PDB file of C-alpha atoms and ligand atoms in Angstrom:
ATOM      1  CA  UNK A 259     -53.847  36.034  44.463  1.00 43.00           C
ATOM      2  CA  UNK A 260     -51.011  37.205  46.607  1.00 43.00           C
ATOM      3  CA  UNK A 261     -52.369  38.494  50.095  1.00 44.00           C
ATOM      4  CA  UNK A 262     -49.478  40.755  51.153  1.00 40.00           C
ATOM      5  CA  UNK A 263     -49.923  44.383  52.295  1.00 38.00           C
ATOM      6  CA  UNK A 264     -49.608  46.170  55.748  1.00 38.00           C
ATOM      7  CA  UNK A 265     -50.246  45.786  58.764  1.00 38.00           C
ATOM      8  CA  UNK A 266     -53.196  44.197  60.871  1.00 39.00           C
ATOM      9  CA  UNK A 267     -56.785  45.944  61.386  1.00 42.00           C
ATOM     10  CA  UNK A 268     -60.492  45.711  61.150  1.00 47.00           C
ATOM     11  CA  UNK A 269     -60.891  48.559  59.317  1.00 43.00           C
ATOM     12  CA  UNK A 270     -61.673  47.506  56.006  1.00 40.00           C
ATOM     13  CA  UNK A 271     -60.047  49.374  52.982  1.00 40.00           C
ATOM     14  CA  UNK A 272     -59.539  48.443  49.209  1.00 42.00           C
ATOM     15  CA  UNK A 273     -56.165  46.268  50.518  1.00 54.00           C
ATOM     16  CA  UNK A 274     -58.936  44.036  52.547  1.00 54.00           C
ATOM     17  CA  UNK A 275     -61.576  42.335  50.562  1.00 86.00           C
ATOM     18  CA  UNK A 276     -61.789  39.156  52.540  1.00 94.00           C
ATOM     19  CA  UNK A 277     -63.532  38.240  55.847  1.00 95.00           C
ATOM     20  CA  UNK A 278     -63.373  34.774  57.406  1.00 97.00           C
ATOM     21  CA  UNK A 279     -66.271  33.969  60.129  1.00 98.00           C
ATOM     22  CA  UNK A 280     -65.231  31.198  62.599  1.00 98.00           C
ATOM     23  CA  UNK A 281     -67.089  29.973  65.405  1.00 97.00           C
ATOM     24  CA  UNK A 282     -65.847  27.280  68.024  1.00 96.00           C
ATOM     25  CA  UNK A 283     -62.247  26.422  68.641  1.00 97.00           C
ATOM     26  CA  UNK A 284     -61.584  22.857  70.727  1.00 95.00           C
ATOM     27  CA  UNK A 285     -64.286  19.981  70.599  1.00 90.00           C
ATOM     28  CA  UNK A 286     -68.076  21.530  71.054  1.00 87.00           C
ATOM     29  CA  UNK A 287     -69.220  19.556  74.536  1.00 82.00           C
ATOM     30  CA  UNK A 288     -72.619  20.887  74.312  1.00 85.00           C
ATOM     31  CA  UNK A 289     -73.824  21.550  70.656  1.00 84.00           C
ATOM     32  CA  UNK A 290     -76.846  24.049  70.451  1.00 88.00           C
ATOM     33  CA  UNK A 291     -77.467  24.145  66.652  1.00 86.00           C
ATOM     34  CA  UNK A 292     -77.947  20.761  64.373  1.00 87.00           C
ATOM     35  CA  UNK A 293     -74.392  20.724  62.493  1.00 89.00           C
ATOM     36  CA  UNK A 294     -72.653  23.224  64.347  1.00 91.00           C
ATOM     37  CA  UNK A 295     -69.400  20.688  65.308  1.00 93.00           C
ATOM     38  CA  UNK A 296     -69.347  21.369  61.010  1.00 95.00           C
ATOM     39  CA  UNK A 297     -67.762  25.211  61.498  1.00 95.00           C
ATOM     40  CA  UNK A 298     -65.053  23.986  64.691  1.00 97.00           C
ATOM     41  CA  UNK A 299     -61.663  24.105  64.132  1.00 98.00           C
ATOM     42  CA  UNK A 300     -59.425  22.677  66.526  1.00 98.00           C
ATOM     43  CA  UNK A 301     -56.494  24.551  68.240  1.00 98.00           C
ATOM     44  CA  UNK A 302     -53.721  23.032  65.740  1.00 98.00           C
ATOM     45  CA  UNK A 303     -55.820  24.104  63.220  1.00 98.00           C
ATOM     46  CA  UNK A 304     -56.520  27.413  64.163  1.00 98.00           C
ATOM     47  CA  UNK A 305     -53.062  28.293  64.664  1.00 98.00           C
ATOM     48  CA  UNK A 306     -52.027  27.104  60.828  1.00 98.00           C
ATOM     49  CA  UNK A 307     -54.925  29.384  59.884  1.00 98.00           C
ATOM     50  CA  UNK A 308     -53.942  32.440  62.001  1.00 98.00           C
ATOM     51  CA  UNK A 309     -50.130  31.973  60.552  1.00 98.00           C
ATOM     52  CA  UNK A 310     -51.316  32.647  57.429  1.00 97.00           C
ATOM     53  CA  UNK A 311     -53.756  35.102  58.362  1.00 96.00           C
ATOM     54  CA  UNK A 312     -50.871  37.519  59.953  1.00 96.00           C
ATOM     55  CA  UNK A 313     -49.091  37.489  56.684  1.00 95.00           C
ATOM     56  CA  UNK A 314     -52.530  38.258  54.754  1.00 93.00           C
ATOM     57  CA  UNK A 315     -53.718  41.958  55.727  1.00 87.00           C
ATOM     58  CA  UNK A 316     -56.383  41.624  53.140  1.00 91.00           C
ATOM     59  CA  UNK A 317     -57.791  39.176  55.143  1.00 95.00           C
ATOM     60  CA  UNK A 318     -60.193  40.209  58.523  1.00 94.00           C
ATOM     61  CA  UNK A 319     -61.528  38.044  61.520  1.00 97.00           C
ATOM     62  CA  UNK A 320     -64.405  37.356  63.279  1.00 98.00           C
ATOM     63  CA  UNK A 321     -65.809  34.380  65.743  1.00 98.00           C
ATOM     64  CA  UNK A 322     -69.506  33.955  66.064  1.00 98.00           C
ATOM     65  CA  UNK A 323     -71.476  32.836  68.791  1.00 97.00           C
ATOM     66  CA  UNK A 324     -69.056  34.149  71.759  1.00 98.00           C
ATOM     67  CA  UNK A 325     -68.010  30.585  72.903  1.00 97.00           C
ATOM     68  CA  UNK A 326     -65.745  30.211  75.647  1.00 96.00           C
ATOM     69  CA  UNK A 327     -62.996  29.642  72.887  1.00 97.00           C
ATOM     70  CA  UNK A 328     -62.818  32.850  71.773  1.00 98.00           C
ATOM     71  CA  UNK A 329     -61.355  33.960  75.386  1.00 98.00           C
ATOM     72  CA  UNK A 330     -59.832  31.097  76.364  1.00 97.00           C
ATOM     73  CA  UNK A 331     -58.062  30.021  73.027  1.00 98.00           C
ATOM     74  CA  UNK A 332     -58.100  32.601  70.182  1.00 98.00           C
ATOM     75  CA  UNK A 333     -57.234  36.108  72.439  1.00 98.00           C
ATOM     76  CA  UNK A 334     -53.928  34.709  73.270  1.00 98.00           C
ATOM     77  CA  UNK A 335     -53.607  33.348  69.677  1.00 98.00           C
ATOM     78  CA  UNK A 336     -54.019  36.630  67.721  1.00 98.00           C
ATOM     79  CA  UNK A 337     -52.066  38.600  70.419  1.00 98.00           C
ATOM     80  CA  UNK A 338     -48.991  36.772  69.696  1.00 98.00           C
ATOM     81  CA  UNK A 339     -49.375  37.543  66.290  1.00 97.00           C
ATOM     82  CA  UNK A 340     -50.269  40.980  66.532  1.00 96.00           C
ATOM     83  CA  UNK A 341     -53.547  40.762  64.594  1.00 96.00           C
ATOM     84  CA  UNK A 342     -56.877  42.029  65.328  1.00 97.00           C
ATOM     85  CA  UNK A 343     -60.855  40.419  65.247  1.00 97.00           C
ATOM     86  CA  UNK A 344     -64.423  41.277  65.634  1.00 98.00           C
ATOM     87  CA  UNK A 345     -66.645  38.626  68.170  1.00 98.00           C
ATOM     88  CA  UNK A 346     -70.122  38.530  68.210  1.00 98.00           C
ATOM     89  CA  UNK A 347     -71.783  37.207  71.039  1.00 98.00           C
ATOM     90  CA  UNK A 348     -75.198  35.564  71.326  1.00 98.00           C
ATOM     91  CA  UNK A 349     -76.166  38.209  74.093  1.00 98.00           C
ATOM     92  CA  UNK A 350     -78.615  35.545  75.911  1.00 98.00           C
ATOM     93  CA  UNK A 351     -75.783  33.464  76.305  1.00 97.00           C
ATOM     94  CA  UNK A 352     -73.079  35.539  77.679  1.00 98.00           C
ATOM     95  CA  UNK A 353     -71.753  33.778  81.188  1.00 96.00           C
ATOM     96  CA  UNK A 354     -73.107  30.961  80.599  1.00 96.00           C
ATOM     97  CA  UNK A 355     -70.689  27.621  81.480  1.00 95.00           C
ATOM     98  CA  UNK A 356     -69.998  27.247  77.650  1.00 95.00           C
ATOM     99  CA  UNK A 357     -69.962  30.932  76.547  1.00 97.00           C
ATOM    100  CA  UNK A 358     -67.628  33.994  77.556  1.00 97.00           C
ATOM    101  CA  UNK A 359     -68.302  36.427  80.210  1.00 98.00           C
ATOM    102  CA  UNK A 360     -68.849  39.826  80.407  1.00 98.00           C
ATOM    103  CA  UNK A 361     -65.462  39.922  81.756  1.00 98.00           C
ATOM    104  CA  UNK A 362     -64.089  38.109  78.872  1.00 98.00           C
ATOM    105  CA  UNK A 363     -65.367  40.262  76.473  1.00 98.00           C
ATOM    106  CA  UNK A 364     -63.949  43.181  78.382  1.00 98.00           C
ATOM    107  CA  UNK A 365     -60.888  41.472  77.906  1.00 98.00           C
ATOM    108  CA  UNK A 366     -61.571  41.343  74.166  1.00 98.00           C
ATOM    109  CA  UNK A 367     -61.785  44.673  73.796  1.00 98.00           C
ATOM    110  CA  UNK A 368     -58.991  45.576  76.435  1.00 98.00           C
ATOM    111  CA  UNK A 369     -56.662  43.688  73.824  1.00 98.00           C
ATOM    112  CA  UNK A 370     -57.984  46.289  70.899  1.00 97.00           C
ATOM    113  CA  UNK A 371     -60.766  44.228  69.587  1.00 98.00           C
ATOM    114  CA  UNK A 372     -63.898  44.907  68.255  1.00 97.00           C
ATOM    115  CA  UNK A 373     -67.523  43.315  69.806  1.00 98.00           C
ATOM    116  CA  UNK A 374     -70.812  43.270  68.278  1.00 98.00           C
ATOM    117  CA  UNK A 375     -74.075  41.437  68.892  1.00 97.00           C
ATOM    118  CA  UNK A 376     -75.154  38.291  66.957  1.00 98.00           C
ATOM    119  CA  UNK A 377     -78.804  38.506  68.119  1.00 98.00           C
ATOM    120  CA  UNK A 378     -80.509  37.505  71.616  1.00 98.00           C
ATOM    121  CA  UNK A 379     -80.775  33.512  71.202  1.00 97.00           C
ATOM    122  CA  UNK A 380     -79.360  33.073  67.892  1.00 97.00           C
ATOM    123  CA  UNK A 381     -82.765  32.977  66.118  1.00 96.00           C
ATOM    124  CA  UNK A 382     -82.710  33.716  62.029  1.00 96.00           C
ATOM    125  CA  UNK A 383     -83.277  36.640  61.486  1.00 96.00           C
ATOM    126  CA  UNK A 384     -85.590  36.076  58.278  1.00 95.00           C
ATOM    127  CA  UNK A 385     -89.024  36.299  58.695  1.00 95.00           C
ATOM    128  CA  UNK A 386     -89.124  38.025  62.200  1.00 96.00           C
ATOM    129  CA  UNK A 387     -91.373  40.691  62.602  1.00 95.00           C
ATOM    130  CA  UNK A 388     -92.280  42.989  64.977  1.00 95.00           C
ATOM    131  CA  UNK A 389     -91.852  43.063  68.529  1.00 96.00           C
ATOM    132  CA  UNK A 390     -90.190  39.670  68.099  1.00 96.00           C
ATOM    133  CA  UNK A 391     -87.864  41.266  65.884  1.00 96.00           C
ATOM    134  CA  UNK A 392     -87.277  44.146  68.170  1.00 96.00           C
ATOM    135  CA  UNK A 393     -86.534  41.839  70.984  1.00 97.00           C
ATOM    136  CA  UNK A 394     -84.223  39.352  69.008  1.00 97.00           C
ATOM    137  CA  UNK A 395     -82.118  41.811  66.957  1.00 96.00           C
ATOM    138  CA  UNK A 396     -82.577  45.201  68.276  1.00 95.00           C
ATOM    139  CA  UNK A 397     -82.928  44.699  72.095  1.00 96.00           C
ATOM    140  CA  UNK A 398     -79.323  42.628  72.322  1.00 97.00           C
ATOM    141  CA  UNK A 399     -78.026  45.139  71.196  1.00 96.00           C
ATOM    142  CA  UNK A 400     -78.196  47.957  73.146  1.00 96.00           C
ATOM    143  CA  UNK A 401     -78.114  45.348  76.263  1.00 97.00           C
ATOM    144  CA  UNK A 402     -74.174  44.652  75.373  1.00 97.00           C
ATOM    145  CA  UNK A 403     -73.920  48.199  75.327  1.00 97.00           C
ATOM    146  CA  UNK A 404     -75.180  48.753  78.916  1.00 97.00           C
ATOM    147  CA  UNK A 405     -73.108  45.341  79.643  1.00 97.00           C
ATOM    148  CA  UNK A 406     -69.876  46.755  78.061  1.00 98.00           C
ATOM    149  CA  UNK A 407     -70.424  50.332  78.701  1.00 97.00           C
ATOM    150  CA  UNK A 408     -69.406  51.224  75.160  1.00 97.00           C
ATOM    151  CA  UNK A 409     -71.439  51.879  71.770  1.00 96.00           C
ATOM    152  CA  UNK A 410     -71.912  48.575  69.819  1.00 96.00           C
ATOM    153  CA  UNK A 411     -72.612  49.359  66.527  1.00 93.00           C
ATOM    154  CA  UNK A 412     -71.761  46.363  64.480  1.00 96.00           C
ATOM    155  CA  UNK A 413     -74.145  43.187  64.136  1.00 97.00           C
ATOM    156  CA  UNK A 414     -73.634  39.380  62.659  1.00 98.00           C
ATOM    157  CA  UNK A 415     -76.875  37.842  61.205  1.00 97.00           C
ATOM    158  CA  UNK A 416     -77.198  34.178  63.320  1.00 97.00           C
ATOM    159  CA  UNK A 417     -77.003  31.201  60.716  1.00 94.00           C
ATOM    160  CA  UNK A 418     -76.359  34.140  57.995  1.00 91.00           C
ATOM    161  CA  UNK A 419     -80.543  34.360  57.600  1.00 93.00           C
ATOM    162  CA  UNK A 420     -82.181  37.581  57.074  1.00 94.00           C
ATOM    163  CA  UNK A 421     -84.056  39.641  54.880  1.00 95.00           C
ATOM    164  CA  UNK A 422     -85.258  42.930  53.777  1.00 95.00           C
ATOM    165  CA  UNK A 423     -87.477  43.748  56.665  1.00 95.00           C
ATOM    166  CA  UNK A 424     -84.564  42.484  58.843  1.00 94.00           C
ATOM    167  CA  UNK A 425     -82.198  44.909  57.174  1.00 95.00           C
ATOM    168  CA  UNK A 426     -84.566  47.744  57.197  1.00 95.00           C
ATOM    169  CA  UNK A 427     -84.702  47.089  61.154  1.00 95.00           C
ATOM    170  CA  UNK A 428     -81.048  47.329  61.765  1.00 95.00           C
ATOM    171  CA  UNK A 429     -80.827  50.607  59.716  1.00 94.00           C
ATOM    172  CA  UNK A 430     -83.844  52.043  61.573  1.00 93.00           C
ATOM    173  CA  UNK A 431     -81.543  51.336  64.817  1.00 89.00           C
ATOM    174  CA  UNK A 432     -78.567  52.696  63.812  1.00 90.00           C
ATOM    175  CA  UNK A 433     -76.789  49.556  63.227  1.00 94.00           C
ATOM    176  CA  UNK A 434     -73.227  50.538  61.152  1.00 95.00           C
ATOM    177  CA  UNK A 435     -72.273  47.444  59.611  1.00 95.00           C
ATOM    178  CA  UNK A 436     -74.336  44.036  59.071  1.00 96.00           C
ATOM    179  CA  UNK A 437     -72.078  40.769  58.629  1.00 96.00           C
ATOM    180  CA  UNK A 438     -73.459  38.130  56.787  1.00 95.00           C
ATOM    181  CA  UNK A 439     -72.385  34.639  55.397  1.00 92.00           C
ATOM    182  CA  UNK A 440     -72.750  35.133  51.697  1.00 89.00           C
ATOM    183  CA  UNK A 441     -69.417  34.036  50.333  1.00 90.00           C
ATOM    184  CA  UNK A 442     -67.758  37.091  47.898  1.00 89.00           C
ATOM    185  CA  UNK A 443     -65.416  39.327  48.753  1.00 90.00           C
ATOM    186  CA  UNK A 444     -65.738  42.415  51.217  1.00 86.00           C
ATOM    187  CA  UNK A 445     -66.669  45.475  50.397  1.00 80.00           C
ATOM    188  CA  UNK A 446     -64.779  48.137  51.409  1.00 78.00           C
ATOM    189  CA  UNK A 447     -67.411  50.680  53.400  1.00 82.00           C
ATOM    190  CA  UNK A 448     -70.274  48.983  52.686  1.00 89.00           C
ATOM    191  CA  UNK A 449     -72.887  48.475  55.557  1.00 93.00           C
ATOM    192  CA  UNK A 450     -73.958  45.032  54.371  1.00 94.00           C
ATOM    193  CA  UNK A 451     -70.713  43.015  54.669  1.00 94.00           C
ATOM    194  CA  UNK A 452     -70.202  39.121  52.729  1.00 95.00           C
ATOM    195  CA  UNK A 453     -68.100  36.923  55.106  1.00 96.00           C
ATOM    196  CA  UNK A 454     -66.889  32.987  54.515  1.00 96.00           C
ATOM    197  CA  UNK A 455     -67.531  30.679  57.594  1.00 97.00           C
ATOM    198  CA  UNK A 456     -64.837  28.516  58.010  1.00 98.00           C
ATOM    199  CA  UNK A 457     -64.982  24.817  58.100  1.00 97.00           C
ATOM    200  CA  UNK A 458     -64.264  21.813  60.256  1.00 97.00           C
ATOM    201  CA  UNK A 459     -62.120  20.445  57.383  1.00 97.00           C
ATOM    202  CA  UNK A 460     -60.507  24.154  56.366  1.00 98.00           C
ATOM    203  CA  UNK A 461     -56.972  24.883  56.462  1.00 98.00           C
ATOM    204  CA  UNK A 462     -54.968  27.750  54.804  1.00 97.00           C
ATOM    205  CA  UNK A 463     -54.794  26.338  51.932  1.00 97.00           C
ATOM    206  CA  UNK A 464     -58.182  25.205  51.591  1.00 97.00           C
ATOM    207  CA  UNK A 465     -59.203  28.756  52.445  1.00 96.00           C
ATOM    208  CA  UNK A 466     -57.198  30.689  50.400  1.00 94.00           C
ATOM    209  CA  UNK A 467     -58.713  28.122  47.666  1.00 93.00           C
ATOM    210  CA  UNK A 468     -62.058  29.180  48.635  1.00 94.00           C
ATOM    211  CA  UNK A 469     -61.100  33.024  48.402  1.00 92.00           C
ATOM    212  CA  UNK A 470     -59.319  32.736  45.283  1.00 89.00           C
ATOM    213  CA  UNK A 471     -62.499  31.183  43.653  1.00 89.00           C
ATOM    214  CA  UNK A 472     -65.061  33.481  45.088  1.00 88.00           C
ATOM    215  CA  UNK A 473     -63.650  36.272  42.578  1.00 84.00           C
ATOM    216  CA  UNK A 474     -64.128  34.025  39.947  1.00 77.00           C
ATOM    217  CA  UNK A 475     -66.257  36.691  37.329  1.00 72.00           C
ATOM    218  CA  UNK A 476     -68.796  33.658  36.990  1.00 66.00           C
ATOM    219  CA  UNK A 477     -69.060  32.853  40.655  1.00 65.00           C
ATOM    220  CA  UNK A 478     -69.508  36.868  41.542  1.00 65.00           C
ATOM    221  CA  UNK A 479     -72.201  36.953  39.712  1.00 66.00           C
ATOM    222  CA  UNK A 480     -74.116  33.554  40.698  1.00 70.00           C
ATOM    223  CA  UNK A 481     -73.408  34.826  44.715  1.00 72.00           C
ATOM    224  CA  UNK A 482     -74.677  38.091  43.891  1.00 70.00           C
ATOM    225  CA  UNK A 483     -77.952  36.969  42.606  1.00 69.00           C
ATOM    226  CA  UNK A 484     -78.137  34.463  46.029  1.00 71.00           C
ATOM    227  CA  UNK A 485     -77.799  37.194  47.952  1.00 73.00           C
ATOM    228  CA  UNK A 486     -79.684  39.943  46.365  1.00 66.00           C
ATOM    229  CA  UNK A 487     -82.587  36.862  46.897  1.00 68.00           C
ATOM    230  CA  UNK A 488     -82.074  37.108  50.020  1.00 70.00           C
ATOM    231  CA  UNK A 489     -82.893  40.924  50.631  1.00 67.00           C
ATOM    232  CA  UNK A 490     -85.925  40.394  48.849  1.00 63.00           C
ATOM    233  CA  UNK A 491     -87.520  37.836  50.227  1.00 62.00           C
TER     234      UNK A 491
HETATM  235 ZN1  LIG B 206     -73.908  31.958  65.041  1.00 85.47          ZN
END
């Protein structure tokens, strides 16, 4: 696979099958899910990653979980390499000492970014119903809008967990585009989007490995069926 084309963007077309989900950058002081200190990179790390990433327009970004990282550490990072990325938030956390603030994510988007809500408290999606569901996947949503003053129209399911009901919900909304963790390749256009989370122990290499394999005929199909699963349950 040789990932060379144009320029940097978040708009997906056929040259940009590939989106990498990263969460943390540093050491996590104060770790909210079992495992998460699994998906941080450190800074080093991040940088090797973002080198290739520049040279790799079929490749897209985004950072979960709106940790103070993404402000502090990875805005400065893809500005001085001229490439763009999508953060999604956990809305109830926004401000608080180990997340960005609504200033950062102004800042975000001041820098040509993209922002879009990754739920309320970062609750799986699957199996809420509901009002609960209204509050934890709808609600957020048009709260970072009144936060940011700007339509938000692009959600990332927390832990990568949802389901038909879930989906039907953020269509219902309005929602434009759903990210997910189901490893395969993007789909250009499509409103349910495949992303790969990136790993404590990822580099580059290891990634490009990982992106390479996914369009394997043999694996396509196996993550297919995972995922079509998943919408029906
Ligand atoms: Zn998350």
């Amino acid at each position: 696979m040789t990932v060379t084309t144009q320029g940097p963007s978040t708009t997906r077309g056929p040259d940009l099958p590939f989106t990498l989900c990263f969460h943390g950058v540093g050491v996590p002081t104060h770790e909210r899910e079992p495992g998460e200190a699994g998906y941080w990179v450190g800074r080093d790390q991040l940088l090797e990653i973002l080198d290739w990433v520049a040279q790799s327009p079929q490749v897209a970004l985004s950072f979960d979980d709106g940790n103070r990282s993404d402000v502090d550490v990875v805005l400065p990072a893809l500005v001085e390499r001229g490439v763009l990325a999508t953060f999604f938030p956990v809305v109830d956390r926004i401000g608080d000492a180990w997340s960005t603030s609504v200033s950062g994510l102004e800042e975000l988007l001041a820098a040509g970014m993209d922002v879009g809500t990754h739920g309320l408290t970062h609750r799986p999606w699957a199996g809420l119903r509901g009002e609960e569901a209204r509050e934890e996947i709808l609600a957020p949503r048009h709260a970072l809008e009144d936060l940011l003053g700007r339509r938000v129209d692009r959600a990332a399911a927390p832990l990568g967990r949802y389901d038909r009901h879930t989906l039907a919900l953020l269509r219902s909304g309005g929602c434009a585009e759903v990210n997910v963790s189901d490893q395969r390749p993007a789909r250009p256009g499509a409103w349910l989007q495949p992303r790969f989370s990136v790993r404590a122990d990822d580099t580059a290499a290891s990634l490009q490995a990982r992106l390479l394999a996914s369009t394997a005929p043999a694996r396509r199909v196996r993550n297919a069926a995972a995922s079509l699963v998943k919408r029906l349950r």
